[in-house]
Coordinates of C-alpha atoms and ligand atoms in Angstrom, one line a residue:
M194 CA 0.0 0.0 0.0
S195 CA 1.4 3.4 -0.9
L196 CA 2.0 5.9 1.9
T197 CA 0.5 9.3 1.6
V198 CA 1.0 12.4 3.8
C199 CA -1.9 14.8 3.4
K200 CA -2.1 18.4 4.4
F201 CA -5.4 20.3 4.6
G202 CA -5.4 24.1 4.3
G203 CA -7.4 26.6 6.2
S204 CA -10.5 26.9 4.1
S205 CA -10.8 23.0 4.0
L206 CA -11.0 23.2 7.8
A207 CA -13.0 26.5 8.2
D208 CA -15.9 24.9 10.0
G209 CA -17.3 21.6 11.3
N210 CA -19.0 20.6 8.0
N211 CA -15.7 21.1 6.1
I212 CA -13.8 19.1 8.7
Q213 CA -16.3 16.3 8.2
R214 CA -15.5 16.3 4.5
V215 CA -11.8 16.2 5.4
A216 CA -12.5 13.2 7.7
D217 CA -14.3 11.4 4.8
I218 CA -11.4 12.1 2.4
V219 CA -8.8 10.7 4.9
E220 CA -10.9 7.6 5.7
N221 CA -11.5 6.9 2.0
D222 CA -7.9 5.8 1.4
P223 CA -6.0 3.7 4.0
G224 CA -2.8 5.0 2.5
R225 CA -3.5 8.5 4.0
R226 CA -1.9 7.7 7.3
F227 CA -0.4 11.1 8.3
V228 CA -2.5 14.2 8.3
V229 CA -1.1 17.7 8.7
V230 CA -3.6 20.5 9.4
S231 CA -3.7 24.3 9.2
A232 CA -5.8 26.5 11.5
P233 CA -9.4 27.1 10.5
G234 CA -9.5 29.6 7.6
K235 CA -12.2 32.0 6.4
R236 CA -15.7 30.6 6.2
Y237 CA -16.9 33.4 3.9
S238 CA -15.3 36.4 2.2
G239 CA -14.8 39.1 4.9
D240 CA -14.4 36.4 7.7
I241 CA -11.2 36.5 9.8
K242 CA -8.8 33.6 9.8
V243 CA -8.2 32.0 13.2
T244 CA -4.4 32.7 12.9
D245 CA -5.2 36.4 12.5
L246 CA -7.5 36.4 15.6
L247 CA -4.6 34.8 17.5
Y248 CA -2.2 37.6 16.5
E249 CA -4.9 39.9 17.9
C250 CA -4.8 37.9 21.2
Y251 CA -1.1 38.5 21.4
K252 CA -1.6 42.2 20.8
E253 CA -4.3 42.5 23.5
C254 CA -2.0 40.7 26.0
G255 CA 0.7 43.3 25.3
Q256 CA -1.8 46.1 26.0
K257 CA -3.8 44.7 28.9
G258 CA -1.9 41.7 30.3
N259 CA -4.7 39.4 29.2
C260 CA -6.5 38.4 26.0
S261 CA -10.0 37.7 27.2
E262 CA -11.8 39.8 24.6
S263 CA -10.0 38.5 21.6
F264 CA -9.8 34.9 22.9
A265 CA -13.6 34.9 23.3
K266 CA -13.8 34.8 19.4
I267 CA -11.4 31.8 19.4
R268 CA -13.6 30.0 21.9
K269 CA -16.7 30.7 19.9
R270 CA -15.1 29.4 16.7
F271 CA -13.7 26.1 18.1
R272 CA -16.8 25.5 20.2
S273 CA -19.0 25.7 17.1
I274 CA -16.7 23.4 15.2
V275 CA -16.9 20.7 17.9
E276 CA -20.7 21.1 18.0
E277 CA -21.0 20.9 14.2
L278 CA -19.0 17.7 14.3
G279 CA -21.3 16.2 17.0
M280 CA -18.3 15.6 19.3
E281 CA -20.3 16.2 22.6
T282 CA -17.9 14.1 24.7
F283 CA -14.8 16.0 23.5
D284 CA -13.8 18.4 26.3
I285 CA -12.8 21.4 24.2
G286 CA -13.6 23.8 27.1
S287 CA -10.6 22.6 29.2
I288 CA -8.2 22.7 26.3
L289 CA -9.3 26.3 25.4
D290 CA -8.9 27.4 29.1
E291 CA -5.4 26.0 29.2
T292 CA -4.6 27.6 25.8
E293 CA -5.7 31.0 26.9
K294 CA -3.6 30.8 30.0
Q295 CA -0.5 29.7 28.0
I296 CA -0.9 32.6 25.5
E297 CA -1.0 35.1 28.4
K298 CA 2.0 33.4 30.0
N299 CA 4.2 33.0 26.9
K300 CA 3.9 36.6 25.7
S301 CA 5.1 35.4 22.2
A302 CA 3.4 36.2 18.9
D303 CA 4.6 32.9 17.4
F304 CA 3.2 30.9 20.3
A305 CA -0.1 32.6 20.1
A306 CA -0.3 32.2 16.3
S307 CA 0.6 28.5 16.5
R308 CA -2.4 27.7 18.7
G309 CA -4.8 27.6 15.7
E310 CA -3.0 24.6 14.3
Y311 CA -2.6 23.0 17.7
L312 CA -6.3 23.2 18.6
N313 CA -7.5 22.1 15.1
A314 CA -5.1 19.1 15.1
R315 CA -6.5 18.1 18.6
I316 CA -10.0 18.2 17.2
V317 CA -9.2 16.4 13.9
A318 CA -7.2 13.7 15.7
A319 CA -10.2 13.0 18.1
K320 CA -12.6 13.0 15.2
L321 CA -10.5 10.5 13.2
G322 CA -9.6 8.5 16.3
R323 CA -5.9 9.0 15.5
T324 CA -2.9 9.9 17.6
F325 CA -2.2 13.6 18.0
V326 CA 1.6 14.2 17.5
D327 CA 2.6 17.7 18.6
A328 CA 4.9 19.4 16.0
K329 CA 6.8 21.0 19.0
D330 CA 8.3 17.5 19.7
I331 CA 9.4 16.7 16.2
I332 CA 10.0 19.8 14.1
F333 CA 13.0 21.9 15.2
F334 CA 14.7 25.2 14.1
D335 CA 18.5 25.8 14.3
A336 CA 20.3 28.8 15.7
N337 CA 19.7 30.8 12.5
G338 CA 16.0 30.2 12.7
Q339 CA 16.1 27.8 9.8
F340 CA 14.4 24.4 9.8
D341 CA 16.9 21.9 11.4
E342 CA 16.6 18.8 9.2
K343 CA 19.4 16.8 10.8
K344 CA 17.7 17.0 14.2
S345 CA 14.0 16.8 13.0
Y346 CA 14.0 14.0 10.4
P347 CA 15.1 11.2 12.7
L348 CA 12.7 12.4 15.4
I349 CA 9.8 12.5 13.1
A350 CA 10.5 9.1 11.6
E351 CA 10.8 7.6 15.1
A352 CA 7.7 9.3 16.4
L353 CA 5.6 8.1 13.5
A354 CA 7.2 4.7 12.9
D355 CA 4.7 2.5 14.8
C356 CA 1.8 4.9 14.3
Q357 CA -1.0 3.6 12.1
G358 CA -2.5 7.1 11.8
A359 CA -1.5 10.5 13.2
V360 CA -2.6 14.1 13.0
I361 CA 0.1 16.7 13.3
P362 CA -0.4 20.5 13.5
G363 CA 1.3 22.5 10.7
F364 CA 3.0 25.9 10.8
Y365 CA 5.3 25.5 13.9
G366 CA 8.1 23.8 15.7
T367 CA 10.6 24.5 18.5
D368 CA 13.6 26.8 18.4
I369 CA 16.9 26.3 20.0
N370 CA 15.7 27.8 23.3
G371 CA 12.8 25.4 23.5
K372 CA 10.3 28.1 22.5
I373 CA 7.6 27.7 19.9
K374 CA 8.5 29.2 16.5
T375 CA 6.4 29.4 13.4
F376 CA 7.3 29.3 9.7
S377 CA 6.2 32.3 7.6
R378 CA 2.5 32.7 6.8
G379 CA 1.0 29.7 5.0
G380 CA 3.8 27.6 6.5
S381 CA 1.7 24.4 7.1
D382 CA 2.5 23.5 3.5
I383 CA 6.2 23.4 4.6
S384 CA 5.3 21.2 7.6
G385 CA 3.4 18.7 5.4
S386 CA 6.4 18.5 3.0
I387 CA 8.8 17.9 6.0
I388 CA 6.6 15.1 7.4
A389 CA 6.3 13.5 3.9
R390 CA 10.1 13.6 3.5
A391 CA 10.8 12.2 7.0
V392 CA 8.5 9.2 6.6
N393 CA 9.6 8.8 2.9
A394 CA 6.1 9.0 1.7
D395 CA 5.1 7.9 -1.9
L396 CA 3.0 11.0 -2.2
Y397 CA 2.4 14.4 -0.6
E398 CA -1.2 15.5 -1.1
N399 CA -1.9 19.1 -0.5
W400 CA -5.7 19.7 -0.2
T401 CA -6.9 23.3 -0.8
D402 CA -9.9 25.0 -2.2
V403 CA -8.8 25.0 -5.9
S404 CA -8.5 22.1 -8.3
G405 CA -4.7 22.6 -8.9
F406 CA -2.7 25.1 -10.8
L407 CA -3.9 27.1 -13.8
A408 CA -1.8 28.0 -16.7
C409 CA -2.1 31.7 -15.7
D410 CA -4.0 34.0 -13.3
P411 CA -7.8 33.6 -13.9
R412 CA -8.2 37.2 -13.0
I413 CA -6.4 38.1 -16.2
V414 CA -7.4 35.4 -18.6
N415 CA -10.9 34.0 -18.4
N416 CA -11.0 30.3 -17.6
P417 CA -7.4 29.4 -18.3
Q418 CA -6.3 25.8 -18.9
K419 CA -5.6 23.6 -15.9
I420 CA -2.1 22.3 -15.5
E421 CA -2.2 18.5 -15.1
T422 CA 1.4 17.8 -14.5
I423 CA 4.3 20.1 -13.8
S424 CA 7.9 19.6 -12.7
F425 CA 9.4 21.0 -9.5
K426 CA 11.6 23.2 -11.5
E427 CA 8.7 24.7 -13.4
L428 CA 6.7 25.1 -10.3
R429 CA 9.6 26.9 -8.5
E430 CA 9.8 29.4 -11.4
L431 CA 6.0 30.0 -11.4
S432 CA 5.4 30.1 -7.7
Y433 CA 8.3 32.5 -7.2
M434 CA 6.7 34.8 -9.7
G435 CA 3.4 34.8 -7.9
A436 CA 1.4 31.6 -8.8
N437 CA 0.7 31.0 -5.1
V438 CA -1.3 27.9 -4.5
L439 CA 1.5 26.4 -2.4
H440 CA 4.0 28.1 -0.1
A441 CA 7.1 28.7 -2.3
D442 CA 9.4 27.0 0.3
S443 CA 7.3 23.9 0.7
I444 CA 8.7 22.2 -2.4
F445 CA 12.3 21.8 -1.0
P446 CA 11.9 18.9 1.5
V447 CA 9.9 16.7 -0.9
R448 CA 11.9 17.6 -3.9
K449 CA 15.1 16.4 -2.1
G450 CA 13.3 13.1 -1.4
D451 CA 11.9 12.8 -5.0
I452 CA 8.4 12.7 -3.6
P453 CA 5.6 14.0 -5.9
I454 CA 3.0 16.5 -4.7
K455 CA -0.6 16.4 -5.7
I456 CA -2.7 19.5 -5.3
K457 CA -6.4 18.5 -4.7
N458 CA -9.6 20.3 -4.0
T459 CA -11.4 19.4 -0.8
F460 CA -14.7 20.6 -2.2
R461 CA -14.3 18.7 -5.5
P462 CA -12.3 15.6 -4.5
E463 CA -13.2 13.9 -7.8
D464 CA -11.2 16.5 -9.8
A465 CA -7.8 15.3 -11.0
G466 CA -5.8 18.2 -9.6
T467 CA -2.2 19.0 -10.5
L468 CA 0.6 16.5 -10.0
I469 CA 4.0 18.0 -9.3
L470 CA 6.8 15.7 -10.2
P471 CA 10.5 15.5 -9.5
S472 CA 12.7 15.7 -12.6
K473 CA 13.4 11.9 -12.5
K474 CA 9.7 11.1 -12.8
Y475 CA 8.7 14.0 -15.0
V476 CA 7.3 13.2 -18.4
K477 CA 6.9 16.1 -20.8
S478 CA 3.2 17.1 -21.3
G479 CA 3.6 17.8 -25.0
N480 CA 2.8 21.5 -24.3
I481 CA 5.6 23.9 -25.1
V482 CA 4.7 26.3 -22.3
T483 CA 3.4 25.0 -19.0
G484 CA 2.4 28.3 -17.4
I485 CA 2.7 32.0 -17.3
A486 CA 3.1 34.1 -14.1
G487 CA 4.3 37.5 -13.2
K488 CA 4.7 40.3 -10.7
K489 CA 4.5 44.1 -10.9
D490 CA 6.6 46.8 -9.3
F491 CA 10.3 46.3 -10.0
T492 CA 13.0 48.9 -10.6
V493 CA 15.7 48.3 -13.2
I494 CA 19.0 50.1 -12.6
Y495 CA 20.9 50.3 -15.9
L496 CA 24.7 50.8 -15.8
E497 CA 26.9 51.5 -18.8
K498 CA 30.7 51.8 -19.0
S499 CA 33.0 51.3 -21.9
M500 CA 35.2 48.2 -21.6
M501 CA 33.1 47.0 -18.7
N502 CA 33.8 43.4 -19.9
S503 CA 37.5 43.7 -19.3
E504 CA 37.3 45.5 -15.9
I505 CA 38.0 42.8 -13.3
G506 CA 35.7 42.9 -10.3
F507 CA 33.1 45.2 -11.8
A508 CA 30.1 43.1 -11.0
R509 CA 31.5 42.2 -7.6
K510 CA 31.8 45.9 -6.7
V511 CA 28.2 46.5 -7.8
L512 CA 26.9 43.5 -5.9
S513 CA 28.9 44.5 -2.7
V514 CA 26.9 47.8 -2.7
L515 CA 23.7 45.9 -2.7
E516 CA 24.9 43.5 -0.1
K517 CA 26.0 46.3 2.2
D518 CA 22.5 47.9 1.9
G519 CA 20.8 44.5 2.4
I520 CA 19.1 44.6 -1.0
C521 CA 18.3 41.4 -2.9
F522 CA 18.4 41.5 -6.7
E523 CA 16.2 39.3 -8.9
H524 CA 18.0 39.4 -12.2
M525 CA 21.2 40.8 -13.6
P526 CA 21.1 40.8 -17.4
S527 CA 24.4 42.0 -18.9
G528 CA 26.0 43.0 -22.2
I529 CA 29.6 43.9 -23.2
D530 CA 29.5 47.4 -21.7
T531 CA 26.2 47.3 -19.8
L532 CA 24.7 45.7 -16.8
S533 CA 21.2 46.0 -15.4
L534 CA 20.0 45.1 -11.9
V535 CA 16.3 44.2 -11.5
I536 CA 15.2 44.9 -7.9
E537 CA 11.8 44.8 -6.2
S538 CA 10.7 48.4 -5.8
R539 CA 9.6 47.8 -2.2
Y540 CA 13.2 48.3 -1.2
F541 CA 13.1 51.9 -2.3
S542 CA 11.6 55.2 -1.2
E543 CA 12.6 58.0 -3.5
S544 CA 15.6 59.0 -1.4
T545 CA 17.0 55.4 -1.0
L546 CA 16.9 54.9 -4.7
E547 CA 18.9 58.1 -5.2
E548 CA 21.3 57.0 -2.5
L549 CA 21.9 53.6 -4.1
I550 CA 22.6 55.3 -7.4
E551 CA 25.1 57.6 -5.7
Q552 CA 26.8 54.6 -4.0
L553 CA 27.0 52.7 -7.3
K554 CA 28.5 55.8 -9.1
E555 CA 31.1 56.0 -6.4
A556 CA 31.9 52.2 -6.4
V557 CA 32.2 51.6 -10.2
K558 CA 32.3 55.1 -11.9
P559 CA 29.9 54.2 -14.7
D560 CA 29.7 56.4 -17.9
Y561 CA 25.9 56.3 -17.5
I562 CA 23.5 55.1 -14.9
H563 CA 19.7 55.3 -15.0
A564 CA 16.8 53.8 -13.0
L565 CA 13.6 52.6 -14.7
E566 CA 10.7 52.3 -12.3
N567 CA 7.2 50.7 -12.5
I568 CA 8.4 47.6 -14.4
A569 CA 6.6 44.3 -14.3
L570 CA 8.2 40.9 -14.9
V571 CA 6.4 38.1 -16.7
A572 CA 7.8 34.6 -16.8
T573 CA 6.9 32.1 -19.5
V574 CA 7.8 28.7 -18.2
G575 CA 7.9 25.2 -19.7
H576 CA 10.3 22.3 -20.3
G577 CA 9.1 22.2 -23.9
M578 CA 10.7 25.5 -24.5
A579 CA 14.3 24.1 -24.4
S580 CA 13.7 21.8 -27.3
N581 CA 11.4 23.7 -29.5
I582 CA 13.1 26.0 -31.9
G583 CA 11.3 29.3 -32.5
T584 CA 9.6 29.5 -29.1
S585 CA 11.2 32.9 -28.2
A586 CA 10.4 34.2 -31.7
R587 CA 6.8 33.3 -31.1
L588 CA 6.8 34.9 -27.7
F589 CA 8.4 38.2 -28.9
N590 CA 6.2 38.3 -32.0
A591 CA 3.1 38.0 -29.9
L592 CA 4.2 40.9 -27.7
S593 CA 5.1 43.0 -30.7
E594 CA 1.7 42.3 -32.3
A595 CA 0.1 43.4 -29.0
N596 CA 2.2 46.6 -29.3
I597 CA 4.0 45.9 -26.0
N598 CA 7.4 47.4 -25.5
I599 CA 9.9 44.9 -24.0
R600 CA 12.3 46.7 -21.6
M601 CA 14.3 43.7 -20.5
I602 CA 14.8 40.0 -21.5
D603 CA 16.3 37.3 -19.3
Q604 CA 16.4 33.6 -20.1
G605 CA 17.4 31.3 -17.3
S606 CA 20.3 29.0 -18.3
S607 CA 18.1 25.9 -17.8
E608 CA 16.1 27.3 -20.9
I609 CA 12.8 26.5 -19.2
N610 CA 11.9 30.1 -18.7
I611 CA 12.0 33.4 -20.6
I612 CA 11.4 36.5 -18.4
V613 CA 10.4 39.8 -20.0
G614 CA 10.4 43.2 -18.2
I615 CA 7.6 45.5 -19.4
D616 CA 5.8 48.6 -18.1
N617 CA 3.5 47.9 -15.2
A618 CA 0.7 49.3 -17.3
D619 CA 1.2 46.6 -20.0
Y620 CA 1.2 43.7 -17.5
E621 CA -2.2 42.2 -18.0
R622 CA -2.1 42.7 -21.8
C623 CA 1.3 40.9 -21.9
V624 CA 0.0 37.9 -20.0
R625 CA -3.0 37.7 -22.3
A626 CA -0.9 37.9 -25.4
I627 CA 1.5 35.1 -24.3
Y628 CA -1.5 33.0 -23.3
R629 CA -3.2 33.5 -26.6
E630 CA 0.0 32.5 -28.5
F631 CA 0.7 29.3 -26.7
F632 CA -2.7 28.0 -25.4
E633 CA -5.4 29.1 -27.7
Ligands
LIG77 N1 -2.4 29.3 9.8 C1 -1.2 29.8 9.2 C2 -1.5 31.1 8.4 O1 -2.6 31.5 8.3 C3 -0.4 28.8 8.5 C4 -1.1 28.1 7.4 O2 -2.3 28.3 7.2 O3 -0.5 27.3 6.7 O4 -0.6 31.6 7.8

């Protein structure tokens, strides 16, 4: 029997009826032994996620020394979940009392935020009649705040070895001081991936409220094609550029273990979903392009200097300035005498951009330096692009026909993506033009 780790996201667990659905899905396949859960998400648009309510509790504690007002909302939420599930004998009251006390005692935002997953996992475990395994005992962070795989993997494997079925809260673990620490928002996806790797699962199922990945943003193109299979590499390119069904960091643990991920829809379990495959198992879909994604609001700093190519250390000096200022760059396209830096605009206020330009002038004495603001990047991604001659010609032709001015081009060396920089104002038209060319 194949071993599956399944993770259920917030909207799949927003109320008791949804949790009942989740229980049915888990029980439908005996391979689904290990279940990782998020905190209850939004029940309707405008609702507040439990995690956000818990951050409110932390704030209230800071102001008043207790969180009785905000915690009342948490109580109400979990009580109604237990009621909807018909779990009359489950003593949620005592667990909630204890949790409120601990939030007040711990005085930590991470601790407070983690309790949504903790409480939900306790409920789901009781509903399924499975063991509750606390993430604090098996997932650890190192001194730099990074996931400590050396310490965690053996402990997870040991804790789950003889367990026929377990429910584990996502999103948190323990830091080197023994305190609860969370991953970044949406981090239960990472916890699920870690558990799948540690138990060497055959499959990591990630259950959300969408039936997988779409070839591009449905807010831009009406009813875009679904992606049936995608490789980890393609997904990394697309999710980094904003296709955010999964937390971008969640692919690393399973990718290292060559474990496929399947994205499934809790509300339409019959839908095939999207299968994300490691390179070894990846079979080309036949499509040239797998997906298109992008982001707005970048700044491109353009530097020109004669004989730049023969000036040893030029790029290093440029990058040292960025490093000193704590600025990440996304791309660095270069020519013989030119070099551009593509940087997210959020790093700059008007004065800091000017300051950076002054520092670069000082460091490398360019003949010309200029910043271009309000640039959007659009990535066209697909394994088929490497082997199909003329793909870039089709892409650029489509953009020229749509009368879109390309301000920058970058092709990753793996040849599975071409990134174009265009004006923010052209972003939606650009995505539509590329979609039309390769999918319609
Ligand atoms: N509950 C956490 C959040 O809202 C983590 C998660 O849902 O994965 O970010």
